[in-house]
XYZ file of N, CA and C in Angstrom:
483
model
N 28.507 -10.757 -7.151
C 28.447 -9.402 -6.647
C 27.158 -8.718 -7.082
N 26.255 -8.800 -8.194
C 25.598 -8.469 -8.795
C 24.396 -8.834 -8.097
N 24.107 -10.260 -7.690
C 23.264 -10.346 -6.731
C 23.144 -10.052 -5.493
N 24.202 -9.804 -4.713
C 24.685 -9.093 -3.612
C 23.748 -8.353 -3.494
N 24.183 -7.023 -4.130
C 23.759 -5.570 -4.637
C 22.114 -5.772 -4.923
N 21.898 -6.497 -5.485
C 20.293 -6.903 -5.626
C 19.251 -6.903 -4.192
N 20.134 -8.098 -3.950
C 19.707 -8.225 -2.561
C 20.065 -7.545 -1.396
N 20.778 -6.708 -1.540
C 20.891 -5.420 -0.836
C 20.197 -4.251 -0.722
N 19.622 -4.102 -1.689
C 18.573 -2.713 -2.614
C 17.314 -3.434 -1.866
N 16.866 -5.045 -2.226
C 15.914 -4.871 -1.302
C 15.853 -4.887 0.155
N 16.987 -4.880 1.060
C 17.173 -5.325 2.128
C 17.237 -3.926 2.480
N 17.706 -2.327 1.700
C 17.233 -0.941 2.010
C 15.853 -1.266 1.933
N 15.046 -1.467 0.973
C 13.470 -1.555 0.954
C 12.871 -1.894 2.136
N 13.103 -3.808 2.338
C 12.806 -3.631 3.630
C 12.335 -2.995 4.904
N 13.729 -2.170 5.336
C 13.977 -1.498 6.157
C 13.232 -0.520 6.120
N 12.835 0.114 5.227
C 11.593 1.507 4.583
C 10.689 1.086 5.033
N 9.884 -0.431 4.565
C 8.508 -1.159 5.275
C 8.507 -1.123 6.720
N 9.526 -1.536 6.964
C 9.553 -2.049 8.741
C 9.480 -1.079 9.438
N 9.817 0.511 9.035
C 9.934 1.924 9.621
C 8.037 1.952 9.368
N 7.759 1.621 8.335
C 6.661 2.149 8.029
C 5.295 1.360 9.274
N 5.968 0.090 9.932
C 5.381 -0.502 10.568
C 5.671 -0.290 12.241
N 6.925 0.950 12.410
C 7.391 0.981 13.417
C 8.077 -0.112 14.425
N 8.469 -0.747 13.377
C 9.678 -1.768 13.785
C 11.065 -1.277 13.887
N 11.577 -0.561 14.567
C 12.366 0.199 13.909
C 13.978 -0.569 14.514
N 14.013 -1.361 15.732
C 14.570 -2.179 16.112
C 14.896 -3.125 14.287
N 14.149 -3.734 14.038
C 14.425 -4.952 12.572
C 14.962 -4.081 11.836
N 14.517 -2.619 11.374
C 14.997 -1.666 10.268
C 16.323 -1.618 10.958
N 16.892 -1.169 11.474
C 17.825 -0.965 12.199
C 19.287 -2.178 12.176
N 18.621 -3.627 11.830
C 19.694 -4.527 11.932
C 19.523 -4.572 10.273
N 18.462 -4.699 9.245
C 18.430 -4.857 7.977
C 19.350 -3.066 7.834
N 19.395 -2.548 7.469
C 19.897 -1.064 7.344
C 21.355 -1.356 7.292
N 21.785 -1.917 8.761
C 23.101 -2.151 8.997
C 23.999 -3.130 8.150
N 23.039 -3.726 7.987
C 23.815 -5.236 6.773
C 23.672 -5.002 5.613
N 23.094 -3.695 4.948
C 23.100 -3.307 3.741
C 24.133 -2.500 3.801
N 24.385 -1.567 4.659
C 25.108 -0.274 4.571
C 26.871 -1.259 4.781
N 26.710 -2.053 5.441
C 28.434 -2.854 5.481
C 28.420 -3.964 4.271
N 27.477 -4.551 3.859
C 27.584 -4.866 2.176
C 27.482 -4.232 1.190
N 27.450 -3.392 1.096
C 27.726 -1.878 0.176
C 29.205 -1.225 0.137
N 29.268 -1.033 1.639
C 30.797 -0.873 1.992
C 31.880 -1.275 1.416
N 31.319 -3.198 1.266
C 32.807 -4.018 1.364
C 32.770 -4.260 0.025
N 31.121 -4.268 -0.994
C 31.461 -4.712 -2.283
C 31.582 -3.156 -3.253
N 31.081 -2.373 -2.915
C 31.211 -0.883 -3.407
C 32.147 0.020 -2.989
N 32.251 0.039 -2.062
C 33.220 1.218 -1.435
C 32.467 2.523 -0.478
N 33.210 2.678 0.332
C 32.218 4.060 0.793
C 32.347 5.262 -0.277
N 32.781 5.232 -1.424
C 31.824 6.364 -2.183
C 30.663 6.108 -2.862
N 30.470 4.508 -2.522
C 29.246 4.599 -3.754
C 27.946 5.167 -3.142
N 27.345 5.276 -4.171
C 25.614 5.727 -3.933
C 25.037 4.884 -3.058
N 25.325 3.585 -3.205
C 24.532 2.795 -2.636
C 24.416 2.408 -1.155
N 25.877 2.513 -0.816
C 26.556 2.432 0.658
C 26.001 3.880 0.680
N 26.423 5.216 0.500
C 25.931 6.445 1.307
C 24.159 6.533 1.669
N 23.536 5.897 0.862
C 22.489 5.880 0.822
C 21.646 4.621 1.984
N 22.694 3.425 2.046
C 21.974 2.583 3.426
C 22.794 2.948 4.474
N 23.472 3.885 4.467
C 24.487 4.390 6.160
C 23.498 5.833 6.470
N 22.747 6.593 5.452
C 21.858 7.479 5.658
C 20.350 6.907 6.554
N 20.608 5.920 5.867
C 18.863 5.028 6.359
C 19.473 4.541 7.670
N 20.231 4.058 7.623
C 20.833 2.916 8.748
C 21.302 4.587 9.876
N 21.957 5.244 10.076
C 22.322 6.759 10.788
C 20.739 7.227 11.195
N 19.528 7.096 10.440
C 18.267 7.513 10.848
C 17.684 6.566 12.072
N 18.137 5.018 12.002
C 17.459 4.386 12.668
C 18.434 4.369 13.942
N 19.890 4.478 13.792
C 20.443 4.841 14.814
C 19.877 6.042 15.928
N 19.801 6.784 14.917
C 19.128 8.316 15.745
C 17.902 7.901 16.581
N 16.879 7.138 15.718
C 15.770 6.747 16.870
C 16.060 5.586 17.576
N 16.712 5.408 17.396
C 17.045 4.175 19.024
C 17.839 5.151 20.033
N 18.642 6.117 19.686
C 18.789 6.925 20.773
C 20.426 6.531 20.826
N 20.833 6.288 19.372
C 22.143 6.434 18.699
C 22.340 8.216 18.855
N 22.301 8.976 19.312
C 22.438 10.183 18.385
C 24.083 10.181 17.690
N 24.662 10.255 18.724
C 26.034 10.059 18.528
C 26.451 9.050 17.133
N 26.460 8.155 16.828
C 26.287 7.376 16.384
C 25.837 7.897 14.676
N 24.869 8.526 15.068
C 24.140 8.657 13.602
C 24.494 10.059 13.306
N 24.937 11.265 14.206
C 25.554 12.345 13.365
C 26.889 11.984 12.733
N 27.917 11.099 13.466
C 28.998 10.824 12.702
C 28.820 10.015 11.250
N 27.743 9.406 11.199
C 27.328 8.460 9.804
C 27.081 9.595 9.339
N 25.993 10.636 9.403
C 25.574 11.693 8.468
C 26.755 12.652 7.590
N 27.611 13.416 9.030
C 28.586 13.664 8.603
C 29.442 13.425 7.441
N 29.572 11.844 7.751
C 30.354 10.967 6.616
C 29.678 11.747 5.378
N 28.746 11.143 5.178
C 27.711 11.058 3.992
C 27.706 12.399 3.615
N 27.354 13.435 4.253
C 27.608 15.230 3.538
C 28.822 15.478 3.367
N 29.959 14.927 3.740
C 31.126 15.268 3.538
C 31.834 14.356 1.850
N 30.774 13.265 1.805
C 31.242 12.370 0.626
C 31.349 13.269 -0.488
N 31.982 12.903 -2.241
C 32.160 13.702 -3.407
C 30.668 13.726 -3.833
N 29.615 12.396 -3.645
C 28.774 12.829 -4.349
C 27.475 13.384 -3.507
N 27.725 13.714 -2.488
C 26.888 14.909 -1.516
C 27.296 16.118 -1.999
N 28.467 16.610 -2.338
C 29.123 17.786 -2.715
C 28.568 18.263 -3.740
N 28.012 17.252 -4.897
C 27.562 17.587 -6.081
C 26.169 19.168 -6.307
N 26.449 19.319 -7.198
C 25.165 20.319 -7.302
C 23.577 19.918 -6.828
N 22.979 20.757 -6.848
C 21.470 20.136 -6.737
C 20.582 20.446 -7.915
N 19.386 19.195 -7.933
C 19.085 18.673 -6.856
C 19.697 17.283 -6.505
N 20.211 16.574 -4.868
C 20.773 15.859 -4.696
C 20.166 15.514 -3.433
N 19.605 13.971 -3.977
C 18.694 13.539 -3.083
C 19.675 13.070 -1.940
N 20.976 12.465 -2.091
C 21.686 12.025 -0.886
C 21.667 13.342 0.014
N 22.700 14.288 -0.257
C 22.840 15.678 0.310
C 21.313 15.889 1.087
N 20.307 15.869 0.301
C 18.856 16.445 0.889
C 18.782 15.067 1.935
N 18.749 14.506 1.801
C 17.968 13.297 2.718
C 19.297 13.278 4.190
N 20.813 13.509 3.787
C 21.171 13.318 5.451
C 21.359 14.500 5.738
N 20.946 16.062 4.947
C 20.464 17.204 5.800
C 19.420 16.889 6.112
N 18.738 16.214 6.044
C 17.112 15.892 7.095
C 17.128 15.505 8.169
N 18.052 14.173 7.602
C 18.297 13.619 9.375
C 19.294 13.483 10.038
N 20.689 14.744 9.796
C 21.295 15.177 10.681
C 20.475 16.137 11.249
N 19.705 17.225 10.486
C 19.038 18.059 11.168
C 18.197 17.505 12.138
N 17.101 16.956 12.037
C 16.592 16.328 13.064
C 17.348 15.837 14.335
N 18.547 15.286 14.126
C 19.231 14.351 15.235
C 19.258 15.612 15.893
N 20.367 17.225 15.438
C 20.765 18.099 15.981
C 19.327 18.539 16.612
N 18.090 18.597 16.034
C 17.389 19.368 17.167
C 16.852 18.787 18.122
N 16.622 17.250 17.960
C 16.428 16.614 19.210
C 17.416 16.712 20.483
N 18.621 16.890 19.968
C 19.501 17.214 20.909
C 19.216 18.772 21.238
N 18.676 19.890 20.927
C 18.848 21.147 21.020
C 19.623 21.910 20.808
N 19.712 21.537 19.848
C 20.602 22.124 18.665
C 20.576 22.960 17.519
N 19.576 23.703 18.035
C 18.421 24.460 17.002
C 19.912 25.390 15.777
N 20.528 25.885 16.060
C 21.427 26.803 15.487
C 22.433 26.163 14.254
N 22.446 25.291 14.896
C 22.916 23.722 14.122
C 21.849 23.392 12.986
N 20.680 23.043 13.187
C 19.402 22.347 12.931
C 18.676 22.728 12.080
N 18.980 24.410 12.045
C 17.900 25.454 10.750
C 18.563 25.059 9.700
N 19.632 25.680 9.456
C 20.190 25.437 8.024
C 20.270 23.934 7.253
N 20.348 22.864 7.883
C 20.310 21.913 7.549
C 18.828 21.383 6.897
N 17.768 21.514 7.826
C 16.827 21.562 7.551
C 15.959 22.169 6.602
N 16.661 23.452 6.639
C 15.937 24.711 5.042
C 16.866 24.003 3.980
N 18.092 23.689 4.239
C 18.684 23.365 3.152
C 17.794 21.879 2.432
N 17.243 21.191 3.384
C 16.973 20.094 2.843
C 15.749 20.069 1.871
N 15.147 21.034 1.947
C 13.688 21.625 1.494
C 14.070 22.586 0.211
N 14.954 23.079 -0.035
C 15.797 24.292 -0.489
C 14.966 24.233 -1.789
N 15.147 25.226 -2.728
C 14.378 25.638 -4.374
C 14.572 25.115 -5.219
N 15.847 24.479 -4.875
C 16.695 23.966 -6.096
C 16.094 22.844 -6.697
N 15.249 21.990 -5.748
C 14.835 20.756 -6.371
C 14.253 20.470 -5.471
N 13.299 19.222 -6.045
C 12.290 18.713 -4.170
C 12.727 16.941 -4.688
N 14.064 16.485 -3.930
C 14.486 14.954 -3.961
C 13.927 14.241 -2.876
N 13.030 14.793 -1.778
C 12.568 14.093 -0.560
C 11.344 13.561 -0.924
N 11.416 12.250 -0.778
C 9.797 12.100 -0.762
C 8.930 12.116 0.286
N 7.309 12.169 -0.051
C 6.648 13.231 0.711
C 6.823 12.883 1.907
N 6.879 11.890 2.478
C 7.182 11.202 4.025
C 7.992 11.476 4.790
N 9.242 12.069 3.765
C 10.658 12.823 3.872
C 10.081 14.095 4.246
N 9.709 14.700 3.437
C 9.367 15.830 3.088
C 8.220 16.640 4.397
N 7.445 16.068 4.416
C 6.652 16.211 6.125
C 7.357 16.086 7.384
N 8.443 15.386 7.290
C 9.064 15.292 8.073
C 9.951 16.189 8.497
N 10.184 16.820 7.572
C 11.263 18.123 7.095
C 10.635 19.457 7.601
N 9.487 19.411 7.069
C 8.115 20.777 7.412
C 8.131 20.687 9.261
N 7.561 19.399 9.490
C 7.496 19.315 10.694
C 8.424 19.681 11.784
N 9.654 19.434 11.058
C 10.842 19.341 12.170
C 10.968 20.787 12.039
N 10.895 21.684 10.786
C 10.957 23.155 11.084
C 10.075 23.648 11.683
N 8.839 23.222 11.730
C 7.705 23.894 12.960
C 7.958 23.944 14.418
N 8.473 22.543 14.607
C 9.166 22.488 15.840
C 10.275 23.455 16.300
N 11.487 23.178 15.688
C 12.234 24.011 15.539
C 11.569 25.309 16.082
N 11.058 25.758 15.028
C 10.706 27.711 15.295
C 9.842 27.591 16.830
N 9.191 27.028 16.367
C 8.277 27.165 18.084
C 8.753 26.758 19.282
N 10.052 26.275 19.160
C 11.080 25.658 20.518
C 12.024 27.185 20.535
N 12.015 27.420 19.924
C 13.074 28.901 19.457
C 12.008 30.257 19.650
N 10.886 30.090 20.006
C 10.056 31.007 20.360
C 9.838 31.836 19.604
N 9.363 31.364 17.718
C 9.331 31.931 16.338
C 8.319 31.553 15.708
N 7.243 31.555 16.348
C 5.413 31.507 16.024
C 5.145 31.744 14.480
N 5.691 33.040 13.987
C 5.340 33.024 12.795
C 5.834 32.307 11.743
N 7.701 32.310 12.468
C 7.853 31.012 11.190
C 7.574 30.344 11.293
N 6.927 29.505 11.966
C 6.074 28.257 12.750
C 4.983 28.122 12.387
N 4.215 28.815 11.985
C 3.010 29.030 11.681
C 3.443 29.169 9.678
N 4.053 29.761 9.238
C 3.949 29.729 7.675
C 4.834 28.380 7.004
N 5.765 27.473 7.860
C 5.891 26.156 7.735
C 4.549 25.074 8.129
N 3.837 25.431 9.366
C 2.802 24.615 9.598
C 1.416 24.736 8.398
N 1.499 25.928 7.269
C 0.831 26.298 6.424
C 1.130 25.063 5.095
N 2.648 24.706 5.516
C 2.973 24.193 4.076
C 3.016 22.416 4.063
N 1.487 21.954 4.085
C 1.315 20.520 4.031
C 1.583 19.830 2.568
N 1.545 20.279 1.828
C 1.656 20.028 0.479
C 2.853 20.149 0.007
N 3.679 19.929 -1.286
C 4.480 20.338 -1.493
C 4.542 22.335 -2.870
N 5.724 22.727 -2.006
C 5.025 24.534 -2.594
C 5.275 24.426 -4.138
């Protein structure tokens, strides 16, 4: 079991490279075989399973899962250790990319809070790739919502504040 889990952690890694190469088809089947070997040797509360059904729910979303990947997210914000205080990188990372899924769908009303939440004061658990991604999707956001200025003082914030 121990190696399992080993080889599972890198088989999330993986999947991080292959996004990074826009493979997102390969991320997408590695993602999936981590997040159901996590499942069956951890349980769906562990960290490890919420954490490759978050990755694996992202790559759903860009294949044009949406469906698909808000019910994984769901899962995952609804789990005990999403609930936890912050900062909480699970909680932050599938408010990113439920938010995202919701505004690609147009879902802006849905989409803010998730998104500010994911960025929120409490802590910065996104990394920066995360984290641009997060900025970005609120620029969008405001400027699809016809909100220039908040659009403009998120498009200000390339760095982290």
């Amino acid at each position: 079991t121990q190696r399992r889990t080993l080889l599972d952690a890198h088989m999330r890694d993986l999947g991080i490279m292959l996004v990074e190469r826009d493979q997102w088809a390969e991320a997408d089947s590695v993602w999936k075989e981590s997040a159901d070997n996590y499942l069956k040797y951890k349980g769906r509360s562990s960290m490890d399973y919420l954490n490759s059904a978050s990755f694996y729910a992202l790559s759903a979303a860009m294949r044009g899962r949406n469906a698909e990947a808000e019910r994984l997210l769901r899962t995952v914000l609804a789990s005990d250790l999403a609930k936890r205080p912050e900062p909480n990188p699970i909680a932050d990372r599938a408010r990113l990319f439920l938010g995202r899924v919701l505004l690609d769908e147009g879902r802006i009303t849905e989409a803010e809070p998730l998104l500010l939440g994911a960025i929120g004061s409490k802590g910065r658990t996104l990394s920066r790739a995360s984290y641009r991604l997060a900025i970005r999707s609120l620029v969008e956001l405001y400027l699809t919502d016809g909100r220039p200025t908040d659009a403009a003082r998120y498009a200000a914030a390339s760095g982290r504040p």
